[in-house]
């Protein structure tokens, strides 16, 4: 539910990266007291008792308007990722962790029918990037296909929806549906830690989480006593998405936010090979398992290929601690503390395109 993976010269390395929970503490670790969020208007007009249900379907979508399309990664990062803001007029209610569908124009050449919707994780809080409550934002990777033999880009195989969104101009109409999804929502417990693991555009829902809990003046921000830990993986330093938001979170609530980076082409793991997010999990396994034993929630988001490597690292750490991994993971799922949102690749591009 984020953007597709670009098939550029670095694609094989990025694909490798994408492919590539402990003993209970005797005493419960003391949680930091909730601290005030950054100065700004108090936002209370979109506080729901439960996640909103979808108001718009593919047969009757909402026509939103493009507010802005901005490159979200540095100039030296491979590929292209855009932050796309859409004006909804406040007609599409949603909460952090939900997704919307985008209906690209035109017809599918294979079926001769209109293109089906592509789902994207929402990257903004329910109040939008500007706090007005009338917009929704997405994190979109432009999907292109480069022939591995010729090195030439094949326009016929490019991602239909991602290119449509990344090329969109302010004022353009975009048909959207939703919002949908309940599996990636924030915990009901204001004191619970949240551990977020993401690669690339999989960071989208966590952008909304941190915006709500650390930047906006919301009831959730005022009540939040837990700690938020983001483990983010990317190929280069320029590939780090939303660095300003992570810095603001740490400044607004010192001690309650931590960012751990795995930069595969610039950092090495203990074995001297490339550093991936699963390596960071192995390095910090003691702390991670301690937090999970204390009631933390674990979130994974990104390409489906990331899940096996991460779960292998969790399994190795669990076995080292004398735990039955399958039983341990089953218990986390039963307690609704293991949240996974991954999306499948089609050939060299994501199903979200």
XYZ file of C-alpha atoms in Angstrom:
353
model
C 0.000 0.000 0.000
C 2.731 2.420 -0.712
C 4.404 3.116 -3.977
C 5.985 0.643 -6.298
C 9.631 -0.181 -6.300
C 11.506 1.394 -9.206
C 13.461 -0.935 -11.430
C 16.589 1.128 -11.935
C 20.214 0.061 -12.009
C 20.146 -0.220 -8.233
C 16.970 -2.282 -8.167
C 18.614 -5.609 -7.468
C 20.354 -4.173 -4.431
C 17.160 -2.566 -3.161
C 15.254 -5.821 -3.679
C 17.906 -7.654 -1.653
C 17.465 -5.103 1.067
C 13.710 -5.490 1.173
C 14.040 -9.296 1.431
C 16.763 -9.096 3.600
C 10.098 -10.407 19.703
C 12.286 -12.252 25.150
C 12.805 -12.491 28.665
C 10.430 -10.510 30.797
C 12.098 -7.929 32.951
C 11.722 -8.546 36.643
C 10.540 -5.005 37.210
C 8.360 -3.018 34.870
C 10.344 -0.162 33.382
C 9.014 3.227 34.413
C 7.283 5.045 31.564
C 8.101 8.693 30.939
C 5.365 11.124 31.864
C 3.396 12.545 28.955
C 4.826 15.818 27.695
C 3.200 18.632 25.784
C 3.436 18.522 22.012
C 4.910 21.315 19.918
C 3.187 24.702 20.050
C 0.315 25.047 17.600
C -3.475 25.096 17.469
C -5.264 22.503 19.566
C -6.864 19.924 17.287
C -9.942 18.156 18.631
C -12.572 18.316 15.873
C -11.722 14.947 14.271
C -11.543 12.701 17.325
C -13.419 9.459 16.609
C -14.469 6.673 18.964
C -13.603 4.133 16.262
C -11.987 4.051 12.830
C -14.270 5.544 10.160
C -15.782 3.203 7.605
C -15.267 3.748 3.900
C -17.538 6.433 2.481
C -16.334 6.121 -1.105
C -16.105 3.036 -3.320
C -14.622 2.443 -6.791
C -18.099 2.705 -8.293
C -18.664 6.065 -6.581
C -15.282 7.624 -5.744
C -14.504 11.037 -4.340
C -12.956 13.503 -6.737
C -10.078 15.063 -4.818
C -7.746 17.782 -6.028
C -3.964 17.712 -6.041
C -2.532 20.265 -3.615
C 1.150 19.464 -4.112
C 3.573 16.805 -5.332
C 7.058 17.064 -3.814
C 10.135 14.874 -4.063
C 10.564 13.286 -0.632
C 14.136 11.989 -0.906
C 17.481 13.646 -1.564
C 19.022 14.189 -5.001
C 21.531 11.347 -4.594
C 18.930 8.735 -3.626
C 18.123 6.080 -6.238
C 14.698 6.261 -7.832
C 12.014 8.796 -7.052
C 9.632 9.024 -4.095
C 7.020 11.775 -3.888
C 4.876 13.118 -1.075
C 1.465 13.741 -2.656
C -1.108 15.918 -0.855
C -4.749 15.726 -1.965
C -7.547 18.124 -1.036
C -10.695 16.251 0.029
C -12.767 19.079 1.424
C -13.040 17.058 4.621
C -15.416 14.615 2.948
C -13.230 11.511 3.391
C -12.761 10.735 7.096
C -9.818 8.560 8.146
C -7.430 7.851 10.986
C -3.727 7.099 11.121
C -2.884 3.618 9.822
C -5.717 3.425 7.294
C -5.405 3.395 3.504
C -7.156 4.911 0.516
C -7.578 3.720 -3.039
C -6.576 5.713 -6.102
C -8.279 5.176 -9.467
C -5.898 6.109 -12.287
C -7.511 7.295 -15.518
C -7.588 5.245 -18.687
C -8.136 1.582 -19.481
C -6.101 -1.553 -18.902
C -4.671 -2.658 -22.259
C -5.006 -6.329 -21.259
C -8.656 -6.222 -20.213
C -9.872 -3.151 -22.079
C -11.584 -2.144 -18.854
C -10.958 0.873 -16.600
C -7.899 0.528 -14.388
C -8.597 -0.962 -10.985
C -7.856 1.033 -7.861
C -4.440 0.921 -6.225
C -4.277 1.050 -2.434
C -1.888 3.425 -0.677
C -1.118 3.760 3.021
C -2.078 7.190 4.282
C 0.993 9.231 5.199
C -0.705 12.083 7.047
C -2.540 12.369 10.330
C -6.318 12.690 10.214
C -5.855 16.468 10.326
C -3.705 16.466 7.187
C -0.287 18.020 6.751
C -1.619 21.513 7.498
C -3.928 20.676 10.421
C -7.023 21.752 8.505
C -8.654 18.344 8.394
C -9.471 18.687 4.702
C -6.660 16.732 3.031
C -4.913 13.383 2.838
C -1.302 12.660 1.882
C 0.444 9.687 0.292
C 4.058 8.539 -0.038
C 4.501 7.274 -3.605
C 7.468 5.588 -5.256
C 7.527 6.054 -9.006
C 7.579 2.583 -10.565
C 9.552 2.196 -13.765
C 10.920 -0.872 -15.511
C 14.433 -1.052 -16.883
C 15.361 -4.013 -19.053
C 18.258 -5.780 -17.264
C 19.909 -6.678 -20.563
C 19.599 -3.453 -22.533
C 19.398 -0.991 -19.663
C 16.559 0.736 -21.501
C 13.404 1.841 -19.745
C 10.227 0.169 -21.004
C 7.411 2.707 -20.776
C 4.836 -0.003 -21.439
C 5.715 -1.662 -18.131
C 5.843 1.402 -15.909
C 3.569 1.663 -12.900
C 0.333 3.225 -14.086
C -0.827 4.796 -10.841
C 2.515 5.812 -9.343
C 3.539 7.664 -12.501
C 0.102 9.269 -12.685
C 0.460 10.584 -9.128
C 4.111 11.626 -9.361
C 3.402 13.515 -12.592
C 0.235 15.187 -11.290
C 0.092 18.982 -11.127
C -1.625 21.139 -8.491
C -5.303 21.479 -9.313
C -5.550 18.145 -11.123
C -8.463 15.875 -10.206
C -7.717 12.485 -8.602
C -10.454 9.948 -7.874
C -10.024 8.247 -4.507
C -11.868 5.694 -2.364
C -11.958 4.619 1.289
C -10.696 4.959 3.859
C -10.160 1.289 4.737
C -8.206 -0.862 7.162
C -8.092 -1.584 10.894
C -4.954 -3.691 11.181
C -2.415 -0.863 11.468
C -4.136 1.477 13.909
C -2.445 2.995 16.940
C -2.916 1.141 20.262
C -5.820 2.076 22.519
C -3.403 2.047 25.475
C -1.804 5.502 25.756
C 1.064 3.998 27.758
C 2.025 1.312 25.265
C 5.315 1.547 23.384
C 5.133 1.374 19.599
C 7.951 -0.252 17.621
C 7.786 0.539 13.906
C 9.870 -1.280 11.278
C 9.818 0.085 7.733
C 11.712 0.189 4.479
C 11.155 2.851 1.842
C 7.581 4.038 1.421
C 6.515 1.579 4.111
C 7.208 4.440 6.501
C 3.989 6.164 5.343
C 1.670 5.116 8.217
C 4.369 5.877 10.767
C 4.610 9.425 9.443
C 0.964 9.791 10.456
C 1.594 8.167 13.854
C 4.436 10.509 14.747
C 2.680 13.580 13.406
C -0.289 12.829 15.681
C 1.611 11.845 18.822
C 4.587 14.209 18.702
C 3.857 17.265 16.570
C 0.171 18.120 16.645
C -1.637 19.332 19.776
C -4.130 16.496 19.979
C -5.700 14.596 22.883
C -3.624 11.607 21.785
C -0.384 13.600 21.980
C -1.245 14.912 25.434
C -2.100 11.440 26.717
C 0.741 9.464 25.117
C 3.116 8.123 27.804
C 4.774 5.392 25.790
C 7.839 5.461 23.609
C 7.939 5.356 19.833
C 10.844 3.566 18.180
C 11.260 3.673 14.403
C 13.677 1.315 12.661
C 13.981 2.513 9.081
C 15.902 0.933 6.220
C 17.088 2.539 3.000
C 19.967 2.239 0.520
C 21.593 5.655 1.114
C 21.436 8.569 3.546
C 19.612 10.557 0.890
C 16.910 7.868 0.926
C 15.818 8.710 4.477
C 12.229 9.926 4.271
C 10.883 12.772 6.433
C 14.047 13.482 8.477
C 12.590 16.798 9.664
C 9.629 15.071 11.288
C 11.811 12.594 13.164
C 14.013 15.436 14.416
C 10.966 17.407 15.588
C 9.592 14.375 17.425
C 12.801 13.963 19.377
C 12.903 17.649 20.239
C 9.246 17.899 21.261
C 9.292 14.880 23.579
C 12.864 14.017 24.582
C 13.207 10.395 25.630
C 9.999 9.262 23.965
C 11.140 8.947 20.341
C 14.055 7.060 18.839
C 15.130 6.645 15.228
C 17.379 3.723 14.288
C 18.659 3.706 10.709
C 19.880 0.835 8.541
C 21.618 2.350 5.497
C 22.576 -0.661 3.413
C 25.113 0.932 1.079
C 26.832 2.978 3.767
C 26.730 0.832 6.925
C 27.915 -2.686 7.753
C 26.511 -5.197 10.204
C 28.542 -7.244 12.703
C 29.497 -9.680 9.953
C 30.924 -6.899 7.820
C 28.185 -7.112 5.201
C 25.447 -4.651 4.347
C 23.254 -3.352 7.136
C 19.524 -4.038 6.880
C 16.685 -3.443 9.337
C 16.751 -7.085 10.437
C 20.372 -6.583 11.476
C 19.314 -3.692 13.694
C 16.679 -5.969 15.232
C 19.394 -8.520 16.003
C 21.632 -5.825 17.514
C 18.860 -4.455 19.727
C 17.060 -7.734 20.452
C 17.396 -7.457 24.242
C 15.667 -4.094 24.333
C 13.097 -5.030 21.723
C 12.028 -8.206 23.530
C 11.947 -6.391 26.861
C 9.602 -3.779 25.446
C 7.381 -6.395 23.848
C 7.209 -8.305 27.141
C 6.048 -5.028 28.676
C 3.126 -4.622 26.281
C 4.662 -2.868 23.272
C 3.098 -3.111 19.812
C 5.230 -4.148 16.825
C 4.457 -2.790 13.346
C 5.970 -3.869 10.008
C 5.284 -2.028 6.759
C 6.886 -2.254 3.332
C 7.372 -4.650 0.423
C 6.365 -8.226 1.187
C 9.974 -9.294 0.668
C 11.011 -7.561 3.892
C 8.867 -9.757 6.142
C 10.794 -13.074 5.949
C 14.123 -11.470 6.852
C 12.651 -9.570 9.769
C 10.757 -12.566 11.108
C 13.888 -14.713 10.744
C 15.756 -12.213 12.929
C 12.929 -12.273 15.470
C 12.890 -16.066 15.458
C 16.640 -16.325 16.029
C 16.388 -13.884 18.913
C 13.408 -15.733 20.401
C 15.130 -19.136 20.201
C 18.240 -17.657 21.825
C 15.999 -16.683 24.737
C 14.450 -20.144 25.066
C 11.131 -19.147 23.502
C 8.936 -21.087 21.100
C 8.839 -18.541 18.276
C 5.586 -19.712 16.684
C 3.770 -19.732 20.021
C 5.264 -16.380 20.949
C 4.224 -14.773 17.658
C 0.769 -16.351 17.871
C 0.308 -14.813 21.311
C 1.320 -11.373 19.989
C -1.204 -11.685 17.175
C -3.927 -12.846 19.557
C -3.282 -9.786 21.721
C -3.396 -7.660 18.548
C 0.124 -6.355 19.176
C 1.694 -7.566 15.911
C 0.650 -5.408 12.976
C 1.819 -6.223 9.450
C 1.065 -4.399 6.223
C 3.143 -5.618 3.289
C 2.459 -5.513 -0.418
C 3.325 -7.856 -3.223
C 5.586 -7.116 -6.147
C 4.439 -7.917 -9.675
C 7.557 -8.682 -11.681
C 9.843 -5.746 -10.941
C 7.047 -3.468 -9.705
C 4.650 -3.422 -6.774
C 0.989 -4.315 -7.063
C 0.329 -0.759 -5.922
C 2.304 0.516 -8.863
